[in-house]
Amino acid sequence: MSSVHDVYAVRYGHHDRPAHENYIGGDPHDILQPLAYFVWVIRGPHGTFVLDTGFDQAMAAKRGRTIIKPVAEGLRALDVDPDGVTDVLISHLHYDHCGNHTLFPRARYHVQDREMRYATGRCMCHAHQRIPFEADDVLAMVRRVFEDRVVFHDGDETLAPGITLHHIGGHSMGLQCVRVNTRRGHVVLAADATHLYAHVNEGRVFPITYSVAETLEGYARLKTLADSLDHIVPGHDPDVLRRYPAARPGLEDWVVDLTAR
Ligand SMILES: [Zn+2]
Ligand SMILES: [Zn+2]
């Protein structure tokens, strides 16, 4: 059976913010540098995998973000029925990556040991470290542990032929990225291992971070895992929507095909 899969980015949210908020040390340009919010779909001979689950309208309101299209709508545009998804990969447990708790009732959730330890342990005693986490998200994951719906991973693991998980850390202690064999080579869904192209390309660091050193080492890892810089897909860069074509006519600026270049 082939190990070649299709990969899509599904945008669901948006946040306008000044560029200086995206980098430790700020940015000299007095411009807006918005963040886009995505989930990703991997589909092929070994099934359908959804990377991250986004957040819902209530969380958008709480956090001052904008929902462009609900996650479920984006998935259905790709003919993915959330009820039928059996495997959800969670890059890390920040609020924008693991909300929509009831959307995938049949799925097992794949997380790194270290992320669960981080989100439930002594680091969360510090208000600063808690900022990107929501207790309800973490509790939802703990409940899934007790329902036999969590698969823990430690470091680098093969999920299916052509699909591997890789611990990166840095931005969050147990952050993982996903490497997928596609018809244009090995694509790396970096999630927040690089928020924007500028982070990995220029060695700059997003202000929310568990370890600056690991974040920078993570960039080197992403480059090793991907076939080229052009094969790294950042977690929050609106430019992804311009660099890649719509998965189908009518899905422009919403669902793009990461293998069609
Ligand atoms: Zn994050
Ligand atoms: Zn994020």
PDB file of N, CA and C in Angstrom, residues 87-151:
ATOM      1  N   ASP A  87      -8.794   9.272  14.382  1.00  0.00           N
ATOM      2  CA  ASP A  87      -7.496   9.667  14.932  1.00  0.00           C
ATOM      3  C   ASP A  87      -7.292  11.170  14.824  1.00  0.00           C
ATOM      4  N   VAL A  88      -7.177  11.812  15.980  1.00  0.00           N
ATOM      5  CA  VAL A  88      -6.888  13.240  16.061  1.00  0.00           C
ATOM      6  C   VAL A  88      -5.483  13.384  16.647  1.00  0.00           C
ATOM      7  N   LEU A  89      -4.648  14.131  15.964  1.00  0.00           N
ATOM      8  CA  LEU A  89      -3.301  14.399  16.454  1.00  0.00           C
ATOM      9  C   LEU A  89      -3.322  15.777  17.114  1.00  0.00           C
ATOM     10  N   ILE A  90      -2.763  15.877  18.296  1.00  0.00           N
ATOM     11  CA  ILE A  90      -2.740  17.166  18.990  1.00  0.00           C
ATOM     12  C   ILE A  90      -1.288  17.647  19.050  1.00  0.00           C
ATOM     13  N   SER A  91      -1.023  18.777  18.385  1.00  0.00           N
ATOM     14  CA  SER A  91       0.364  19.280  18.367  1.00  0.00           C
ATOM     15  C   SER A  91       0.800  19.672  19.771  1.00  0.00           C
ATOM     16  N   HIS A  92      -0.101  20.356  20.499  1.00  0.00           N
ATOM     17  CA  HIS A  92       0.156  20.743  21.888  1.00  0.00           C
ATOM     18  C   HIS A  92      -1.160  21.224  22.475  1.00  0.00           C
ATOM     19  N   LEU A  93      -1.176  21.499  23.762  1.00  0.00           N
ATOM     20  CA  LEU A  93      -2.451  21.707  24.459  1.00  0.00           C
ATOM     21  C   LEU A  93      -2.818  23.179  24.642  1.00  0.00           C
ATOM     22  N   HIS A  94      -2.280  24.079  23.850  1.00  0.00           N
ATOM     23  CA  HIS A  94      -2.715  25.472  23.908  1.00  0.00           C
ATOM     24  C   HIS A  94      -4.156  25.583  23.412  1.00  0.00           C
ATOM     25  N   TYR A  95      -4.843  26.627  23.922  1.00  0.00           N
ATOM     26  CA  TYR A  95      -6.296  26.742  23.699  1.00  0.00           C
ATOM     27  C   TYR A  95      -6.690  26.709  22.228  1.00  0.00           C
ATOM     28  N   ASP A  96      -5.810  27.183  21.347  1.00  0.00           N
ATOM     29  CA  ASP A  96      -6.173  27.281  19.932  1.00  0.00           C
ATOM     30  C   ASP A  96      -5.907  25.989  19.168  1.00  0.00           C
ATOM     31  N   HIS A  97      -5.488  24.939  19.869  1.00  0.00           N
ATOM     32  CA  HIS A  97      -5.159  23.676  19.201  1.00  0.00           C
ATOM     33  C   HIS A  97      -5.952  22.488  19.717  1.00  0.00           C
ATOM     34  N   CYS A  98      -6.685  22.658  20.825  1.00  0.00           N
ATOM     35  CA  CYS A  98      -7.344  21.468  21.386  1.00  0.00           C
ATOM     36  C   CYS A  98      -8.738  21.744  21.948  1.00  0.00           C
ATOM     37  N   GLY A  99      -9.437  22.727  21.390  1.00  0.00           N
ATOM     38  CA  GLY A  99     -10.809  23.002  21.820  1.00  0.00           C
ATOM     39  C   GLY A  99     -11.815  22.168  21.031  1.00  0.00           C
ATOM     40  N   ASN A 100     -13.064  22.665  20.952  1.00  0.00           N
ATOM     41  CA  ASN A 100     -14.126  21.913  20.248  1.00  0.00           C
ATOM     42  C   ASN A 100     -14.213  20.474  20.772  1.00  0.00           C
ATOM     43  N   HIS A 101     -14.372  20.351  22.093  1.00  0.00           N
ATOM     44  CA  HIS A 101     -14.181  19.057  22.766  1.00  0.00           C
ATOM     45  C   HIS A 101     -15.076  17.935  22.284  1.00  0.00           C
ATOM     46  N   THR A 102     -16.278  18.277  21.802  1.00  0.00           N
ATOM     47  CA  THR A 102     -17.230  17.209  21.467  1.00  0.00           C
ATOM     48  C   THR A 102     -17.301  16.935  19.960  1.00  0.00           C
ATOM     49  N   LEU A 103     -16.411  17.557  19.216  1.00  0.00           N
ATOM     50  CA  LEU A 103     -16.506  17.473  17.749  1.00  0.00           C
ATOM     51  C   LEU A 103     -16.140  16.096  17.192  1.00  0.00           C
ATOM     52  N   PHE A 104     -15.283  15.367  17.900  1.00  0.00           N
ATOM     53  CA  PHE A 104     -14.796  14.087  17.366  1.00  0.00           C
ATOM     54  C   PHE A 104     -15.114  12.966  18.367  1.00  0.00           C
ATOM     55  N   PRO A 105     -16.395  12.576  18.440  1.00  0.00           N
ATOM     56  CA  PRO A 105     -16.816  11.667  19.519  1.00  0.00           C
ATOM     57  C   PRO A 105     -16.167  10.283  19.459  1.00  0.00           C
ATOM     58  N   ARG A 106     -15.698   9.893  18.273  1.00  0.00           N
ATOM     59  CA  ARG A 106     -15.138   8.539  18.154  1.00  0.00           C
ATOM     60  C   ARG A 106     -13.612   8.512  18.085  1.00  0.00           C
ATOM     61  N   ALA A 107     -12.986   9.693  18.162  1.00  0.00           N
ATOM     62  CA  ALA A 107     -11.545   9.733  17.890  1.00  0.00           C
ATOM     63  C   ALA A 107     -10.701   9.396  19.115  1.00  0.00           C
ATOM     64  N   ARG A 108      -9.556   8.793  18.815  1.00  0.00           N
ATOM     65  CA  ARG A 108      -8.476   8.707  19.795  1.00  0.00           C
ATOM     66  C   ARG A 108      -7.590   9.928  19.581  1.00  0.00           C
ATOM     67  N   TYR A 109      -7.046  10.461  20.664  1.00  0.00           N
ATOM     68  CA  TYR A 109      -6.228  11.673  20.608  1.00  0.00           C
ATOM     69  C   TYR A 109      -4.761  11.312  20.845  1.00  0.00           C
ATOM     70  N   HIS A 110      -3.902  11.755  19.951  1.00  0.00           N
ATOM     71  CA  HIS A 110      -2.472  11.443  20.040  1.00  0.00           C
ATOM     72  C   HIS A 110      -1.717  12.644  20.596  1.00  0.00           C
ATOM     73  N   VAL A 111      -1.119  12.487  21.761  1.00  0.00           N
ATOM     74  CA  VAL A 111      -0.364  13.581  22.393  1.00  0.00           C
ATOM     75  C   VAL A 111       0.980  13.064  22.905  1.00  0.00           C
ATOM     76  N   GLN A 112       1.904  13.980  23.063  1.00  0.00           N
ATOM     77  CA  GLN A 112       3.204  13.629  23.641  1.00  0.00           C
ATOM     78  C   GLN A 112       3.086  13.540  25.167  1.00  0.00           C
ATOM     79  N   ASP A 113       3.793  12.544  25.734  1.00  0.00           N
ATOM     80  CA  ASP A 113       3.865  12.410  27.198  1.00  0.00           C
ATOM     81  C   ASP A 113       4.187  13.745  27.860  1.00  0.00           C
ATOM     82  N   ARG A 114       5.195  14.423  27.292  1.00  0.00           N
ATOM     83  CA  ARG A 114       5.705  15.644  27.937  1.00  0.00           C
ATOM     84  C   ARG A 114       4.678  16.769  27.947  1.00  0.00           C
ATOM     85  N   GLU A 115       3.793  16.794  26.935  1.00  0.00           N
ATOM     86  CA  GLU A 115       2.807  17.873  26.910  1.00  0.00           C
ATOM     87  C   GLU A 115       1.772  17.674  28.010  1.00  0.00           C
ATOM     88  N   MET A 116       1.385  16.417  28.210  1.00  0.00           N
ATOM     89  CA  MET A 116       0.420  16.124  29.262  1.00  0.00           C
ATOM     90  C   MET A 116       1.030  16.415  30.635  1.00  0.00           C
ATOM     91  N   ARG A 117       2.290  16.050  30.790  1.00  0.00           N
ATOM     92  CA  ARG A 117       2.979  16.298  32.057  1.00  0.00           C
ATOM     93  C   ARG A 117       3.072  17.810  32.318  1.00  0.00           C
ATOM     94  N   TYR A 118       3.394  18.545  31.284  1.00  0.00           N
ATOM     95  CA  TYR A 118       3.532  20.006  31.397  1.00  0.00           C
ATOM     96  C   TYR A 118       2.199  20.639  31.789  1.00  0.00           C
ATOM     97  N   ALA A 119       1.122  20.225  31.099  1.00  0.00           N
ATOM     98  CA  ALA A 119      -0.184  20.882  31.272  1.00  0.00           C
ATOM     99  C   ALA A 119      -0.881  20.479  32.568  1.00  0.00           C
ATOM    100  N   THR A 120      -0.406  19.427  33.210  1.00  0.00           N
ATOM    101  CA  THR A 120      -1.063  18.962  34.434  1.00  0.00           C
ATOM    102  C   THR A 120      -0.133  19.030  35.653  1.00  0.00           C
ATOM    103  N   GLY A 121       1.076  19.518  35.452  1.00  0.00           N
ATOM    104  CA  GLY A 121       2.048  19.458  36.536  1.00  0.00           C
ATOM    105  C   GLY A 121       2.419  20.814  37.103  1.00  0.00           C
ATOM    106  N   ARG A 122       3.568  20.863  37.728  1.00  0.00           N
ATOM    107  CA  ARG A 122       3.947  22.020  38.529  1.00  0.00           C
ATOM    108  C   ARG A 122       4.131  23.290  37.698  1.00  0.00           C
ATOM    109  N   CYS A 123       4.420  23.159  36.412  1.00  0.00           N
ATOM    110  CA  CYS A 123       4.601  24.382  35.597  1.00  0.00           C
ATOM    111  C   CYS A 123       3.323  25.209  35.548  1.00  0.00           C
ATOM    112  N   MET A 124       2.167  24.541  35.698  1.00  0.00           N
ATOM    113  CA  MET A 124       0.898  25.274  35.642  1.00  0.00           C
ATOM    114  C   MET A 124       0.592  26.007  36.950  1.00  0.00           C
ATOM    115  N   CYS A 125       1.485  25.882  37.938  1.00  0.00           N
ATOM    116  CA  CYS A 125       1.350  26.699  39.144  1.00  0.00           C
ATOM    117  C   CYS A 125       1.736  28.151  38.871  1.00  0.00           C
ATOM    118  N   HIS A 126       2.329  28.404  37.718  1.00  0.00           N
ATOM    119  CA  HIS A 126       2.784  29.755  37.384  1.00  0.00           C
ATOM    120  C   HIS A 126       1.820  30.404  36.399  1.00  0.00           C
ATOM    121  N   ALA A 127       1.256  31.546  36.805  1.00  0.00           N
ATOM    122  CA  ALA A 127       0.256  32.227  35.963  1.00  0.00           C
ATOM    123  C   ALA A 127       0.811  32.499  34.563  1.00  0.00           C
ATOM    124  N   HIS A 128       2.075  32.854  34.488  1.00  0.00           N
ATOM    125  CA  HIS A 128       2.651  33.184  33.175  1.00  0.00           C
ATOM    126  C   HIS A 128       2.637  31.964  32.244  1.00  0.00           C
ATOM    127  N   GLN A 129       2.954  30.802  32.803  1.00  0.00           N
ATOM    128  CA  GLN A 129       2.991  29.594  31.964  1.00  0.00           C
ATOM    129  C   GLN A 129       1.586  29.131  31.580  1.00  0.00           C
ATOM    130  N   ARG A 130       0.606  29.521  32.385  1.00  0.00           N
ATOM    131  CA  ARG A 130      -0.779  29.089  32.110  1.00  0.00           C
ATOM    132  C   ARG A 130      -1.441  29.874  30.990  1.00  0.00           C
ATOM    133  N   ILE A 131      -0.887  31.028  30.631  1.00  0.00           N
ATOM    134  CA  ILE A 131      -1.588  31.953  29.727  1.00  0.00           C
ATOM    135  C   ILE A 131      -2.204  31.255  28.503  1.00  0.00           C
ATOM    136  N   PRO A 132      -1.452  30.445  27.765  1.00  0.00           N
ATOM    137  CA  PRO A 132      -2.053  29.866  26.548  1.00  0.00           C
ATOM    138  C   PRO A 132      -2.877  28.602  26.814  1.00  0.00           C
ATOM    139  N   PHE A 133      -3.019  28.196  28.048  1.00  0.00           N
ATOM    140  CA  PHE A 133      -3.775  26.974  28.373  1.00  0.00           C
ATOM    141  C   PHE A 133      -5.139  27.327  28.943  1.00  0.00           C
ATOM    142  N   GLU A 134      -6.099  26.425  28.751  1.00  0.00           N
ATOM    143  CA  GLU A 134      -7.427  26.538  29.354  1.00  0.00           C
ATOM    144  C   GLU A 134      -7.658  25.271  30.186  1.00  0.00           C
ATOM    145  N   ALA A 135      -8.050  25.464  31.443  1.00  0.00           N
ATOM    146  CA  ALA A 135      -8.251  24.301  32.318  1.00  0.00           C
ATOM    147  C   ALA A 135      -9.256  23.318  31.698  1.00  0.00           C
ATOM    148  N   ASP A 136     -10.307  23.837  31.054  1.00  0.00           N
ATOM    149  CA  ASP A 136     -11.318  22.933  30.476  1.00  0.00           C
ATOM    150  C   ASP A 136     -10.732  22.050  29.364  1.00  0.00           C
ATOM    151  N   ASP A 137      -9.807  22.607  28.584  1.00  0.00           N
ATOM    152  CA  ASP A 137      -9.165  21.804  27.535  1.00  0.00           C
ATOM    153  C   ASP A 137      -8.341  20.674  28.152  1.00  0.00           C
ATOM    154  N   VAL A 138      -7.603  21.033  29.191  1.00  0.00           N
ATOM    155  CA  VAL A 138      -6.731  20.044  29.835  1.00  0.00           C
ATOM    156  C   VAL A 138      -7.585  18.974  30.517  1.00  0.00           C
ATOM    157  N   LEU A 139      -8.661  19.421  31.187  1.00  0.00           N
ATOM    158  CA  LEU A 139      -9.557  18.460  31.849  1.00  0.00           C
ATOM    159  C   LEU A 139     -10.214  17.528  30.827  1.00  0.00           C
ATOM    160  N   ALA A 140     -10.580  18.082  29.675  1.00  0.00           N
ATOM    161  CA  ALA A 140     -11.190  17.239  28.631  1.00  0.00           C
ATOM    162  C   ALA A 140     -10.218  16.144  28.205  1.00  0.00           C
ATOM    163  N   MET A 141      -8.936  16.492  28.137  1.00  0.00           N
ATOM    164  CA  MET A 141      -7.948  15.483  27.730  1.00  0.00           C
ATOM    165  C   MET A 141      -7.753  14.452  28.840  1.00  0.00           C
ATOM    166  N   VAL A 142      -7.753  14.912  30.085  1.00  0.00           N
ATOM    167  CA  VAL A 142      -7.622  13.963  31.202  1.00  0.00           C
ATOM    168  C   VAL A 142      -8.810  12.982  31.186  1.00  0.00           C
ATOM    169  N   ARG A 143     -10.006  13.506  30.928  1.00  0.00           N
ATOM    170  CA  ARG A 143     -11.176  12.615  30.881  1.00  0.00           C
ATOM    171  C   ARG A 143     -11.013  11.570  29.793  1.00  0.00           C
ATOM    172  N   ARG A 144     -10.449  12.003  28.650  1.00  0.00           N
ATOM    173  CA  ARG A 144     -10.256  11.037  27.555  1.00  0.00           C
ATOM    174  C   ARG A 144      -9.272   9.935  27.965  1.00  0.00           C
ATOM    175  N   VAL A 145      -8.299  10.294  28.794  1.00  0.00           N
ATOM    176  CA  VAL A 145      -7.367   9.263  29.277  1.00  0.00           C
ATOM    177  C   VAL A 145      -8.159   8.157  29.966  1.00  0.00           C
ATOM    178  N   PHE A 146      -9.152   8.573  30.767  1.00  0.00           N
ATOM    179  CA  PHE A 146      -9.939   7.594  31.524  1.00  0.00           C
ATOM    180  C   PHE A 146     -10.976   6.884  30.674  1.00  0.00           C
ATOM    181  N   GLU A 147     -11.157   7.365  29.438  1.00  0.00           N
ATOM    182  CA  GLU A 147     -12.076   6.699  28.499  1.00  0.00           C
ATOM    183  C   GLU A 147     -11.310   5.879  27.458  1.00  0.00           C
ATOM    184  N   ASP A 148     -10.024   5.656  27.697  1.00  0.00           N
ATOM    185  CA  ASP A 148      -9.180   4.930  26.726  1.00  0.00           C
ATOM    186  C   ASP A 148      -9.146   5.601  25.369  1.00  0.00           C
ATOM    187  N   ARG A 149      -9.146   6.925  25.364  1.00  0.00           N
ATOM    188  CA  ARG A 149      -9.167   7.633  24.084  1.00  0.00           C
ATOM    189  C   ARG A 149      -7.923   8.492  23.864  1.00  0.00           C
ATOM    190  N   VAL A 150      -6.866   8.243  24.633  1.00  0.00           N
ATOM    191  CA  VAL A 150      -5.617   8.984  24.413  1.00  0.00           C
ATOM    192  C   VAL A 150      -4.502   7.985  24.109  1.00  0.00           C
ATOM    193  N   VAL A 151      -3.732   8.304  23.073  1.00  0.00           N
ATOM    194  CA  VAL A 151      -2.543   7.532  22.742  1.00  0.00           C
ATOM    195  C   VAL A 151      -1.342   8.429  23.022  1.00  0.00           C
TER     196      VAL A 151
END
